[in-house]
Coordinates of C-alpha atoms in Angstrom, one line a residue:
Chain A
X23 CA 0.3 0.0 0.3
X24 CA 0.9 3.6 -0.8
X25 CA 1.0 4.7 2.4
X26 CA 3.1 2.2 3.9
X27 CA 6.1 2.4 1.0
X28 CA 6.0 6.1 1.8
X29 CA 6.0 5.9 5.9
X30 CA 9.1 3.8 5.3
X31 CA 11.2 6.1 2.8
X32 CA 10.3 9.0 4.7
X33 CA 11.7 7.3 8.1
X34 CA 14.5 6.8 6.6
X35 CA 15.1 10.1 5.1
X36 CA 14.6 11.3 8.7
X37 CA 16.9 9.1 10.2
X38 CA 19.8 9.9 8.4
X39 CA 19.3 14.2 8.6
X40 CA 22.4 15.3 10.3
X41 CA 21.8 18.7 12.2
X42 CA 25.4 18.9 13.8
X43 CA 27.5 18.3 16.1
X44 CA 29.3 20.9 18.2
X45 CA 28.5 22.4 20.4
X46 CA 26.2 19.7 21.9
X47 CA 23.9 22.0 23.0
X48 CA 22.6 23.4 20.4
X49 CA 21.9 20.2 18.6
X50 CA 21.2 17.7 21.2
X51 CA 17.7 19.0 21.6
X52 CA 17.1 19.0 18.1
X53 CA 18.0 15.7 17.6
X54 CA 15.8 15.1 21.0
X55 CA 12.6 16.4 19.6
X56 CA 12.8 15.0 16.3
X57 CA 13.4 11.4 18.2
X58 CA 10.2 12.2 20.1
X59 CA 8.2 11.1 17.0
X60 CA 4.2 12.1 16.3
X61 CA 2.7 11.3 13.4
X62 CA 4.7 13.1 10.7
X63 CA 1.2 14.3 9.4
X64 CA 2.9 17.0 7.5
X65 CA 5.8 15.4 5.3
X66 CA 3.3 12.3 4.9
X67 CA 0.9 15.1 2.8
X68 CA 4.5 16.3 0.9
X69 CA 4.5 12.7 -0.1
X70 CA 1.0 11.8 -1.2
X71 CA 0.6 15.1 -2.9
X72 CA 3.4 14.6 -4.8
X73 CA 3.0 11.0 -5.3
X74 CA -0.5 11.7 -7.2
X75 CA 1.4 13.7 -10.2
X76 CA 4.6 11.1 -10.0
X77 CA 5.1 7.9 -8.7
X78 CA 8.8 9.0 -8.2
X79 CA 8.9 11.0 -5.6
X80 CA 12.7 10.5 -4.4
X81 CA 12.6 14.3 -5.3
X82 CA 10.5 15.1 -2.5
X83 CA 11.9 13.7 0.3
X84 CA 14.1 16.7 1.5
X85 CA 11.6 19.1 1.1
X86 CA 9.3 17.1 3.1
X87 CA 11.6 16.6 6.0
X88 CA 11.8 20.0 5.9
X89 CA 8.3 20.7 7.0
X90 CA 8.8 18.2 9.7
X91 CA 11.6 19.7 11.2
X92 CA 9.8 23.4 10.9
X93 CA 7.1 21.8 12.6
X94 CA 9.1 20.3 15.5
X95 CA 10.8 24.1 15.3
X96 CA 7.3 25.5 16.3
X97 CA 6.7 23.4 18.8
X98 CA 10.1 24.1 20.5
X99 CA 9.6 27.4 20.7
X100 CA 5.6 27.2 21.3
X101 CA 6.5 24.7 24.6
X102 CA 8.4 27.9 25.9
X103 CA 5.5 30.5 25.4
X104 CA 3.2 28.1 26.5
X105 CA 5.2 27.3 29.8
X106 CA 4.4 23.4 28.6
X107 CA 6.0 20.7 30.8
X108 CA 5.6 17.9 28.6
X109 CA 5.5 16.8 24.7
X110 CA 4.3 13.7 23.5
X111 CA 5.1 12.4 27.2
X112 CA 8.5 13.5 27.3
X113 CA 10.0 16.3 28.8
X114 CA 9.9 19.5 26.8
X115 CA 13.4 21.0 25.7
X116 CA 12.8 24.2 28.0
X117 CA 12.2 21.5 30.8
X118 CA 15.0 18.8 29.9
X119 CA 17.2 21.9 29.0
X120 CA 16.5 25.7 29.8
X121 CA 14.6 28.2 27.9
X122 CA 18.1 29.7 26.4
X123 CA 19.0 26.6 24.9
X124 CA 15.0 26.0 23.5
X125 CA 15.2 29.5 21.8
X126 CA 18.9 28.9 20.0
X127 CA 18.3 25.3 19.2
X128 CA 14.6 26.2 17.6
X129 CA 16.5 29.6 15.7
X130 CA 19.4 26.9 14.3
X131 CA 16.4 24.2 13.6
X132 CA 14.6 27.2 11.3
X133 CA 18.0 27.3 9.4
X134 CA 18.2 23.9 9.2
X135 CA 14.7 23.7 8.3
X136 CA 15.6 26.0 5.3
X137 CA 18.4 24.1 3.9
X138 CA 16.1 21.0 3.7
X139 CA 13.6 23.2 1.7
X140 CA 16.7 24.4 -0.5
X141 CA 17.1 20.8 -1.6
X142 CA 14.7 21.4 -4.7
X143 CA 15.5 21.4 -8.3
X144 CA 16.5 25.1 -9.2
X145 CA 13.8 26.3 -11.5
X146 CA 11.4 25.7 -8.4
X147 CA 13.8 27.2 -5.7
X148 CA 12.3 30.9 -5.4
X149 CA 8.8 29.5 -5.6
X150 CA 9.0 26.8 -2.9
X151 CA 10.8 29.7 -0.4
X152 CA 8.5 32.1 -0.9
X153 CA 5.6 29.7 -0.4
X154 CA 7.6 28.8 2.6
X155 CA 8.8 31.8 4.4
X156 CA 4.8 33.2 3.5
X157 CA 3.7 30.1 5.7
X158 CA 6.1 30.3 8.3
X159 CA 5.4 34.0 8.8
X160 CA 1.7 32.6 8.8
X161 CA 2.1 30.1 11.5
X162 CA 4.0 32.8 13.6
X163 CA 1.1 35.5 13.4
X164 CA -1.3 32.3 14.3
X165 CA 0.7 31.5 17.1
X166 CA 0.8 35.7 18.6
X167 CA -2.9 35.6 17.7
X168 CA -3.6 31.9 19.6
X169 CA -1.5 34.6 22.6
X170 CA -3.6 37.4 22.3
X171 CA -7.0 35.3 22.6
X172 CA -5.8 34.2 26.0
X173 CA -5.7 37.6 27.6
X174 CA -8.9 38.9 25.7
X175 CA -12.4 38.4 26.8
X176 CA -14.3 38.4 23.5
X177 CA -13.5 36.8 20.5
X178 CA -15.5 36.2 17.8
X179 CA -15.9 32.9 15.5
X180 CA -14.3 34.8 12.5
X181 CA -11.5 35.6 14.5
X182 CA -11.1 32.6 16.0
X183 CA -11.4 30.7 12.2
X184 CA -8.5 33.1 11.1
X185 CA -6.3 31.9 13.9
X186 CA -6.6 28.4 13.6
X187 CA -6.3 28.9 9.7
X188 CA -2.9 30.7 10.6
X189 CA -1.5 28.4 13.5
X190 CA -2.5 24.9 12.0
X191 CA -4.2 24.7 8.8
X192 CA -1.9 26.8 6.4
X193 CA 1.0 24.7 6.8
X194 CA -1.0 21.4 6.0
X195 CA -1.8 23.4 2.8
X196 CA 1.4 24.0 2.1
X197 CA 2.7 21.2 2.7
X198 CA 0.5 19.7 0.0
X199 CA 0.8 22.3 -2.6
X200 CA 4.6 22.0 -2.0
X201 CA 4.4 18.1 -3.0
X202 CA 2.3 18.9 -6.6
X203 CA 4.9 21.9 -7.4
X204 CA 8.2 19.7 -7.0
X205 CA 6.7 17.4 -9.4
X206 CA 6.1 20.0 -11.7
X207 CA 2.1 19.9 -11.4
X208 CA -0.1 22.9 -13.3
X209 CA -0.3 25.5 -11.1
X210 CA -4.5 25.3 -10.8
X211 CA -3.9 21.8 -9.4
X212 CA -1.3 22.9 -7.2
X213 CA -3.7 25.3 -5.6
X214 CA -6.7 23.4 -5.1
X215 CA -4.1 20.7 -3.1
X216 CA -3.5 24.0 -1.1
X217 CA -7.1 25.3 -0.7
X218 CA -8.1 21.6 -0.1
X219 CA -4.9 21.6 2.7
X220 CA -6.4 24.8 4.2
X221 CA -10.3 23.6 4.6
X222 CA -8.4 20.5 6.6
X223 CA -6.4 21.8 8.4
X224 CA -9.7 24.0 10.0
X225 CA -11.8 20.7 10.1
X226 CA -9.3 18.9 11.7
X227 CA -8.9 21.7 14.1
X228 CA -12.8 21.9 14.9
X229 CA -12.5 18.5 15.3
X230 CA -10.2 18.2 17.8
X231 CA -12.0 21.1 19.9
X232 CA -15.0 18.8 19.5
X233 CA -13.3 15.5 21.1
X234 CA -12.1 17.0 23.8
X235 CA -15.6 17.1 25.1
X236 CA -17.7 14.7 23.4
X237 CA -14.8 12.4 22.2
X238 CA -14.0 8.8 23.5
X239 CA -12.0 9.0 26.7
X240 CA -10.0 5.9 25.9
X241 CA -9.8 6.4 21.7
X242 CA -8.7 10.1 22.0
X243 CA -6.2 10.0 24.3
X244 CA -6.9 13.0 26.3
X245 CA -8.7 13.9 29.6
X246 CA -12.4 14.6 28.3
X247 CA -13.0 18.2 29.2
X248 CA -9.6 19.7 29.7
X249 CA -10.2 22.5 27.4
X250 CA -13.0 23.3 29.5
X251 CA -11.1 22.8 32.5
X252 CA -8.8 25.6 31.7
X253 CA -11.3 27.8 30.4
X254 CA -10.3 27.5 26.5
X255 CA -12.0 29.5 24.3
X256 CA -12.5 26.8 21.7
X257 CA -15.0 26.9 18.8
X258 CA -18.0 25.1 20.9
X259 CA -17.1 27.7 23.8
X260 CA -17.2 30.8 21.4
X261 CA -20.1 29.5 19.4
X262 CA -22.0 29.1 23.4
X263 CA -20.9 32.5 24.5
X264 CA -22.4 33.9 21.4
X265 CA -25.6 32.3 21.6
X266 CA -26.3 31.8 25.7
X267 CA -29.2 33.0 27.6
X268 CA -28.2 35.7 31.0
X269 CA -28.9 33.0 32.9
X270 CA -26.8 30.5 30.5
X271 CA -24.1 33.4 30.3
X272 CA -23.5 33.5 34.1
X273 CA -23.2 30.0 34.8
X274 CA -20.3 29.6 32.2
X275 CA -18.9 33.1 33.9
X276 CA -19.4 31.8 37.0
X277 CA -16.8 28.8 36.1
X278 CA -14.3 30.8 35.1
X279 CA -10.7 30.6 36.7
X280 CA -12.0 27.4 38.6
X281 CA -9.1 25.0 37.8
X282 CA -9.6 22.9 41.1
X283 CA -8.7 19.5 40.9
X284 CA -12.1 18.5 43.4
X285 CA -14.5 20.1 41.2
X286 CA -13.3 19.4 38.1
X287 CA -16.1 16.4 36.9
X288 CA -19.2 19.6 38.1
X289 CA -17.3 22.6 36.0
X290 CA -17.0 19.7 32.8
X291 CA -20.9 18.6 33.7
X292 CA -22.2 21.9 33.7
X293 CA -20.8 23.2 30.6
X294 CA -21.6 20.4 28.9
X295 CA -25.4 21.0 29.5
X296 CA -25.3 24.4 28.7
X297 CA -23.3 23.0 25.1
X298 CA -26.5 20.5 24.9
X299 CA -28.8 22.8 25.6
X300 CA -27.3 24.9 22.7
X301 CA -26.7 22.1 20.5
X302 CA -23.1 23.4 20.6
X303 CA -22.0 19.7 19.3
X304 CA -24.5 19.8 16.0
X305 CA -23.3 23.2 14.9
X306 CA -19.9 22.1 15.4
X307 CA -20.4 18.9 13.4
X308 CA -22.4 21.2 10.6
X309 CA -19.3 23.3 10.9
X310 CA -16.6 21.0 10.1
X311 CA -19.0 19.1 7.5
X312 CA -19.0 22.4 5.8
X313 CA -15.1 22.8 5.9
X314 CA -14.6 19.0 4.7
X315 CA -17.0 19.5 1.8
X316 CA -15.0 23.0 0.6
X317 CA -11.8 20.5 0.5
X318 CA -13.3 17.9 -1.0
X319 CA -14.4 20.6 -3.7
X320 CA -11.2 21.4 -4.4
X321 CA -9.5 18.2 -4.3
X322 CA -12.7 17.0 -6.8
X323 CA -11.0 19.7 -9.2
X324 CA -8.0 18.7 -9.4
X325 CA -7.3 17.5 -13.4
X326 CA -6.2 13.8 -12.5
X327 CA -8.1 10.7 -12.6
X328 CA -10.3 9.9 -9.5
X329 CA -7.7 6.8 -9.2
X330 CA -4.7 9.1 -8.8
X331 CA -6.6 10.8 -5.5
X332 CA -8.0 7.9 -4.0
X333 CA -5.0 7.5 -0.8
X334 CA -5.6 11.9 -0.3
X335 CA -8.9 11.5 -0.2
X336 CA -9.1 8.3 2.2
X337 CA -6.4 9.9 4.3
X338 CA -9.0 13.0 4.5
X339 CA -11.8 10.8 5.4
X340 CA -9.8 8.8 7.8
X341 CA -8.0 11.8 9.8
X342 CA -12.0 13.0 9.9
X343 CA -13.0 9.5 10.9
X344 CA -15.5 9.2 8.7
X345 CA -16.6 6.5 6.5
X346 CA -17.8 8.0 3.7
Chain B
X116 CA 32.5 60.0 -1.5
X117 CA 31.5 56.6 -1.8
X118 CA 30.3 55.7 1.7
X119 CA 27.7 58.8 2.2
X120 CA 25.8 58.1 -1.1
X121 CA 25.6 53.9 -0.6
X122 CA 24.9 54.8 3.5
X123 CA 21.9 57.0 1.9
X124 CA 20.6 54.4 -0.4
X125 CA 20.4 52.0 2.5
X126 CA 18.9 54.1 5.3
X127 CA 16.1 54.8 2.5
X128 CA 15.6 50.8 1.7
X129 CA 15.8 49.9 5.4
X130 CA 13.0 52.8 5.3
X131 CA 10.6 51.4 3.3
X132 CA 11.0 47.6 4.1
X133 CA 7.5 46.4 5.4
X134 CA 7.9 43.6 8.1
X135 CA 3.5 42.9 8.6
X136 CA 0.9 44.5 10.1
X137 CA -1.6 41.8 12.2
X138 CA -1.1 41.2 15.1
X139 CA 0.7 44.1 15.8
X140 CA 2.7 42.1 19.0
X141 CA 4.4 40.3 16.3
X142 CA 5.3 43.6 14.2
X143 CA 5.8 45.9 16.2
X144 CA 8.6 44.9 17.9
X145 CA 10.5 44.3 14.4
X146 CA 10.0 48.1 13.7
X147 CA 10.9 49.2 16.8
X148 CA 14.5 47.3 17.1
X149 CA 15.3 48.2 13.2
X150 CA 14.8 52.2 14.4
X151 CA 16.8 52.1 17.1
X152 CA 19.7 52.2 14.3
X153 CA 23.2 51.3 15.1
X154 CA 25.9 51.5 12.6
X155 CA 24.6 49.4 9.9
X156 CA 28.3 48.0 9.6
X157 CA 27.3 44.5 8.0
X158 CA 25.1 46.0 5.0
X159 CA 27.5 48.6 4.4
X160 CA 30.1 45.8 4.2
X161 CA 28.0 44.4 1.6
X162 CA 27.3 47.7 -0.5
X163 CA 31.0 48.6 -0.3
X164 CA 31.9 44.7 -1.8
X165 CA 29.6 45.0 -4.4
X166 CA 30.3 48.6 -5.1
X167 CA 33.9 47.4 -5.9
X168 CA 33.3 45.1 -8.5
X169 CA 30.3 47.4 -10.2
X170 CA 29.6 51.1 -9.4
X171 CA 25.9 49.8 -10.0
X172 CA 24.8 48.3 -6.6
X173 CA 21.1 48.6 -6.8
X174 CA 21.0 44.8 -6.9
X175 CA 22.8 44.6 -3.7
X176 CA 20.2 46.6 -1.6
X177 CA 17.3 44.4 -0.6
X178 CA 19.7 41.7 0.0
X179 CA 22.1 44.1 2.4
X180 CA 19.1 44.8 4.4
X181 CA 18.6 41.2 5.0
X182 CA 21.8 40.9 6.9
X183 CA 20.9 43.7 8.8
X184 CA 17.8 42.1 9.8
X185 CA 19.2 39.1 10.5
X186 CA 22.1 41.0 12.5
X187 CA 18.4 42.4 14.9
X188 CA 16.9 39.2 15.1
X189 CA 20.2 37.8 16.7
X190 CA 19.8 40.8 18.9
X191 CA 16.4 40.6 19.8
X192 CA 17.0 36.8 20.7
X193 CA 20.5 37.2 22.6
X194 CA 19.2 39.8 24.9
X195 CA 16.6 37.6 26.0
X196 CA 19.3 34.6 27.1
X197 CA 21.2 37.6 28.5
X198 CA 18.7 39.0 30.4
X199 CA 19.7 42.5 29.3
X200 CA 17.8 45.3 30.1
X201 CA 18.7 47.9 27.8
X202 CA 20.1 47.7 24.0
X203 CA 21.5 50.8 22.6
X204 CA 20.0 52.8 25.4
X205 CA 16.4 52.3 24.8
X206 CA 14.6 48.7 26.9
X207 CA 15.2 45.4 25.1
X208 CA 12.0 44.4 23.1
X209 CA 11.4 41.3 26.3
X210 CA 11.7 44.1 28.7
X211 CA 9.6 46.5 26.5
X212 CA 6.8 43.8 25.6
X213 CA 8.0 40.4 26.8
X214 CA 10.0 37.4 26.0
X215 CA 7.2 35.3 24.2
X216 CA 7.1 38.5 21.9
X217 CA 10.6 38.7 21.9
X218 CA 11.0 35.1 21.0
X219 CA 8.2 35.0 17.9
X220 CA 8.8 38.6 16.7
X221 CA 12.6 37.1 16.5
X222 CA 11.6 34.1 14.5
X223 CA 9.3 36.1 11.8
X224 CA 12.9 38.3 11.8
X225 CA 14.0 35.1 10.8
X226 CA 11.6 34.4 7.9
X227 CA 11.9 38.1 7.0
X228 CA 15.5 38.1 6.3
X229 CA 15.4 34.9 4.6
X230 CA 12.8 36.6 2.2
X231 CA 15.2 39.5 1.8
X232 CA 18.1 37.1 1.2
X233 CA 15.9 35.6 -1.7
X234 CA 16.0 39.0 -3.7
X235 CA 18.9 38.2 -5.8
X236 CA 19.3 36.9 -9.3
X237 CA 18.3 33.5 -10.5
X238 CA 21.2 31.8 -11.2
X239 CA 22.8 33.3 -7.7
X240 CA 19.9 32.4 -5.5
X241 CA 20.7 28.8 -4.4
X242 CA 24.7 30.1 -3.6
X243 CA 23.7 32.7 -1.6
X244 CA 21.2 31.1 0.8
X245 CA 23.7 28.0 1.1
X246 CA 26.2 30.5 2.2
X247 CA 23.7 32.6 4.6
X248 CA 22.0 29.5 6.3
X249 CA 25.7 28.5 7.2
X250 CA 27.0 31.7 8.0
X251 CA 23.3 31.9 10.6
X252 CA 23.9 28.5 11.9
X253 CA 27.1 29.8 12.9
X254 CA 26.0 32.5 14.6
X255 CA 24.1 30.3 16.9
X256 CA 26.8 28.1 17.4
X257 CA 29.0 31.6 18.4
X258 CA 25.9 32.4 21.0
X259 CA 25.4 28.9 22.2
X260 CA 29.7 28.6 22.9
X261 CA 29.6 32.3 24.7
X262 CA 26.5 31.0 27.2
X263 CA 28.7 28.0 27.5
X264 CA 32.0 29.9 28.5
X265 CA 30.0 31.9 31.2
X266 CA 29.7 28.4 33.1
X267 CA 32.9 27.1 32.5
X268 CA 36.4 27.8 34.6
X269 CA 38.6 26.8 31.8
X270 CA 38.3 28.4 28.3
X271 CA 42.0 28.0 26.2
X272 CA 42.8 30.8 23.8
X273 CA 42.0 28.8 20.5
X274 CA 38.5 28.4 21.9
X275 CA 37.8 31.7 22.3
X276 CA 39.2 32.3 19.1
X277 CA 36.3 30.1 17.6
X278 CA 33.7 31.6 19.8
X279 CA 34.6 34.9 18.7
X280 CA 34.9 33.8 14.8
X281 CA 31.3 32.2 14.9
X282 CA 29.3 34.9 17.2
X283 CA 31.0 38.0 15.2
X284 CA 33.4 37.4 12.8
X285 CA 31.8 35.2 10.0
X286 CA 29.0 37.1 9.3
X287 CA 31.5 40.2 8.3
X288 CA 32.8 37.9 6.1
X289 CA 29.7 36.6 4.8
X290 CA 28.5 40.2 4.1
X291 CA 31.5 40.7 2.1
X292 CA 31.4 37.6 0.3
X293 CA 27.7 38.2 -0.5
X294 CA 28.6 41.6 -2.3
X295 CA 31.1 40.2 -4.4
X296 CA 28.8 37.0 -5.5
X297 CA 25.9 39.2 -6.0
X298 CA 28.3 41.5 -8.5
X299 CA 29.2 38.1 -10.4
X300 CA 33.1 38.6 -8.8
X301 CA 34.9 35.6 -9.6
X302 CA 34.8 33.1 -6.8
X303 CA 38.6 33.6 -5.8
X304 CA 38.1 37.4 -5.1
X305 CA 34.5 36.5 -3.2
X306 CA 36.7 34.0 -0.9
X307 CA 39.2 36.3 -0.3
X308 CA 36.6 39.2 0.4
X309 CA 35.2 36.6 3.3
X310 CA 38.5 36.0 4.9
X311 CA 39.3 39.6 5.0
X312 CA 36.0 39.9 7.0
X313 CA 36.3 37.0 8.9
X314 CA 39.8 38.1 9.4
X315 CA 39.0 41.8 10.5
X316 CA 36.2 40.6 12.6
X317 CA 38.2 38.6 15.0
X318 CA 40.4 41.7 15.2
X319 CA 37.7 43.9 15.8
X320 CA 36.7 41.9 18.7
X321 CA 39.9 41.8 19.5
X322 CA 40.1 45.5 20.0
X323 CA 36.7 45.8 21.3
X324 CA 38.2 43.5 24.4
X325 CA 41.5 45.7 24.5
X326 CA 39.5 48.8 24.7
X327 CA 37.1 48.0 27.4
X328 CA 39.9 48.0 29.9
X329 CA 42.5 50.7 27.9
X330 CA 40.4 52.8 26.3
X331 CA 39.6 56.7 26.5
X332 CA 36.4 56.3 28.2
X333 CA 34.7 59.2 26.6
X334 CA 36.0 58.1 23.2
X335 CA 34.7 54.6 23.8
X336 CA 31.3 55.3 25.4
X337 CA 31.4 52.7 28.0
X338 CA 32.2 52.3 31.5
X339 CA 36.2 51.4 31.5
X340 CA 36.5 47.8 32.6
X341 CA 33.1 47.0 32.7
X342 CA 34.8 43.4 31.5
X343 CA 36.9 43.0 34.6
X344 CA 34.0 43.9 36.8
X345 CA 31.8 41.4 35.4
X346 CA 34.5 38.6 35.2
X347 CA 34.3 38.5 31.6
X348 CA 36.4 36.0 30.0
X349 CA 37.8 38.1 27.5
X350 CA 40.9 37.4 25.3
X351 CA 42.6 39.5 28.0
X352 CA 41.9 37.5 31.1
X353 CA 42.3 34.2 29.1
X354 CA 46.1 35.6 28.2
X355 CA 46.4 36.5 31.7
X356 CA 44.9 33.3 33.5
X357 CA 47.3 31.2 30.9
X358 CA 50.6 33.0 32.2
X359 CA 49.9 34.0 35.9
X360 CA 52.4 33.3 38.6
X361 CA 50.6 31.6 41.7
X362 CA 50.4 34.8 43.3
X363 CA 49.1 37.0 40.5
X364 CA 46.5 33.9 39.6
X365 CA 45.6 34.1 43.4
X366 CA 45.0 37.8 43.2
X367 CA 42.5 37.3 40.3
X368 CA 40.5 34.6 41.6
X369 CA 40.1 36.5 45.0
X370 CA 38.3 39.2 42.8
X371 CA 35.8 36.7 40.7
X372 CA 32.4 37.3 41.6
X373 CA 33.0 40.7 43.4
X374 CA 30.6 43.0 42.3
X375 CA 29.7 45.7 44.3
X376 CA 29.7 49.2 43.2
X377 CA 31.7 50.9 46.4
X378 CA 35.0 47.9 45.0
X379 CA 34.7 48.7 41.5
X380 CA 37.5 51.1 41.0
X381 CA 39.8 49.0 43.2
X382 CA 38.8 45.5 41.4
X383 CA 39.6 47.5 38.0
X384 CA 42.7 48.6 39.1
X385 CA 44.4 45.2 41.0
X386 CA 43.4 43.2 37.4
X387 CA 45.1 46.3 35.3
X388 CA 48.0 46.3 37.1
X389 CA 48.5 42.0 36.3
X390 CA 47.7 42.9 32.8
X391 CA 50.3 45.4 32.9
X392 CA 52.9 43.3 34.8
X393 CA 52.1 40.7 32.1
X394 CA 52.0 43.1 29.1
X395 CA 48.6 42.2 28.1
X396 CA 48.2 45.0 26.3
X397 CA 51.1 44.8 24.2
X398 CA 50.0 40.9 23.7
X399 CA 46.8 42.0 22.7
X400 CA 47.8 44.1 20.2
X401 CA 50.0 42.1 18.1
X402 CA 47.8 39.5 18.0
X403 CA 45.1 42.0 16.6
X404 CA 47.8 42.9 14.4
X405 CA 48.3 39.7 12.9
X406 CA 44.5 39.0 12.2
X407 CA 44.4 43.0 10.8
X408 CA 47.9 41.8 8.3
X409 CA 46.0 38.5 7.7
X410 CA 43.1 40.6 6.0
X411 CA 45.3 43.0 4.5
X412 CA 46.7 40.0 3.2
X413 CA 43.6 38.8 1.7
X414 CA 42.4 42.1 1.0
X415 CA 45.4 42.4 -1.4
X416 CA 45.0 38.9 -3.2
X417 CA 42.1 40.2 -4.7
X418 CA 42.3 41.0 -8.6
X419 CA 41.2 44.4 -8.9
X420 CA 42.9 47.5 -9.4
X421 CA 43.9 49.2 -5.7
X422 CA 41.6 52.4 -6.6
X423 CA 38.6 49.6 -6.1
X424 CA 40.1 48.5 -2.8
X425 CA 40.7 51.8 -1.2
X426 CA 37.6 52.4 0.2
X427 CA 37.0 48.9 1.8
X428 CA 41.0 49.3 2.8
X429 CA 40.2 52.5 4.3
X430 CA 37.4 51.3 6.4
X431 CA 39.7 48.5 7.6
X432 CA 41.8 51.3 9.0
X433 CA 39.2 53.6 10.3
X434 CA 37.5 50.8 12.2
X435 CA 40.8 49.8 14.1
X436 CA 41.8 53.8 14.0
X437 CA 45.0 53.1 12.5
X438 CA 46.3 55.7 10.6
X439 CA 48.6 53.2 8.3

């Protein structure tokens, strides 16, 4: 099957990357965070997109690795900013070493990401680097917006969608676009893949918000209601705030900043009840469906036989955990 | 005169750069640090090098600006790591805003530096970006070594030279090399300019160490002996530590970690006396002279009439404050 072979090639490429040796304080954290693993979704999207246009995806391997190095650079710096103690069950870099080392190792990772992204055919170099740079700046903008929203009392739904678009979706879109560009696909097809990725990314993030409240605890692998407990301004919460009657609003506000372990269950239950009263689950599912359908519309518009699109289409459904 | 016209063109270019607008927390710090000024030595080296080979330096302006944006990115992140309260007499970005904003604004600055560095002719893009990326990683390595040295008790002179080479010199070397490459200069000439810049950079940093102790207070603009007071492992101190007799060594060690304002004068006087006893000033001047002469040897080797090299040669002497 396509995906297994590509995964093997990607893992082999990632395992052969050399970031540098001395001083070890600079390079060891890079090897550490890259070894933590993760689903490698972004580089896989590069390869799957590339494979749509040409079965020979060798030339996409290093740029795909560049996307993964870039993604891990953002994780290393975001973890400092978010004061996160753990990443994939292991200590974050700033906890295992210190914040200065996490800053500087991250900086070098961004440089290494560029160096990998430069491993493309000369006539594609300018375009790839322009799009990569644009995307990289957008991801930073998304992180800044996310931090801003934590400090604000009111955030609108469009603002929230813009934030998750920048912080999460555009890198998925770029990954798919990159694969197409590297194989010399027509501009229109590359743009459709970009739009497909952006929309899938938004749908995926909204689904993440939804599963945090309504997900299967064992399947999801996170504490159910974690976003509620930490007063996170998710799509569900922002929608509830917009639609709540005065009494519901008062209930939501009264639970804010209450993070004690002992009342966790009661808080999640109280907020979930309001979500139920307001049909937040159904509304979120509708939104996810809208973005998912828009994504598929762009996939359909690509000028290739359906057979060539089957794997990516399948992956999209899989990411959404949908059968059809 | 060459330099005035180039300065004007450079300042105009820098004033027209647009980094981004929203979110303002991300882009305002970039405008702030770029407006703090500074001597703009690095982009001027790009332009002066370019002008050696062709009087039309228009195509070097944006890459030159890229070098300055990169340099200011390193300052923004270094200031967080060094917990520096002031930069050029004004609050540092992490003091005026906060560390998270300084991390993320710096990240975007590195991306913007790449975007400016990409504004070169297509056939030069790969080479310019490869050298820029190599240099960028080296500058990070130099900063990490500098932080490591603060924690270590013993640092050898060669290790110190390697650190200042990476942290300071290679960016000067790259700036000069870049100007030559952009004008299509022969590889050998570009490499000689790189070596000229690296050596001038080392000489300049050693001179900085020297002036901190033996400089004219009014002319230098810094507190004389600041490095001594903060126990900085400069070329002077490391040389003294290598050559001190047991008595002198004990005196140096006895002053360590004594940073009280009231005994500042006595500390500077005591350490300076040991420097005098060991001829540290003369030894440092000899080292500076060695690197300066090596730099000039590379400038001489460039296949251009002396007239074409006069401005850069004059600047080198000026940076060293030497008449001939």
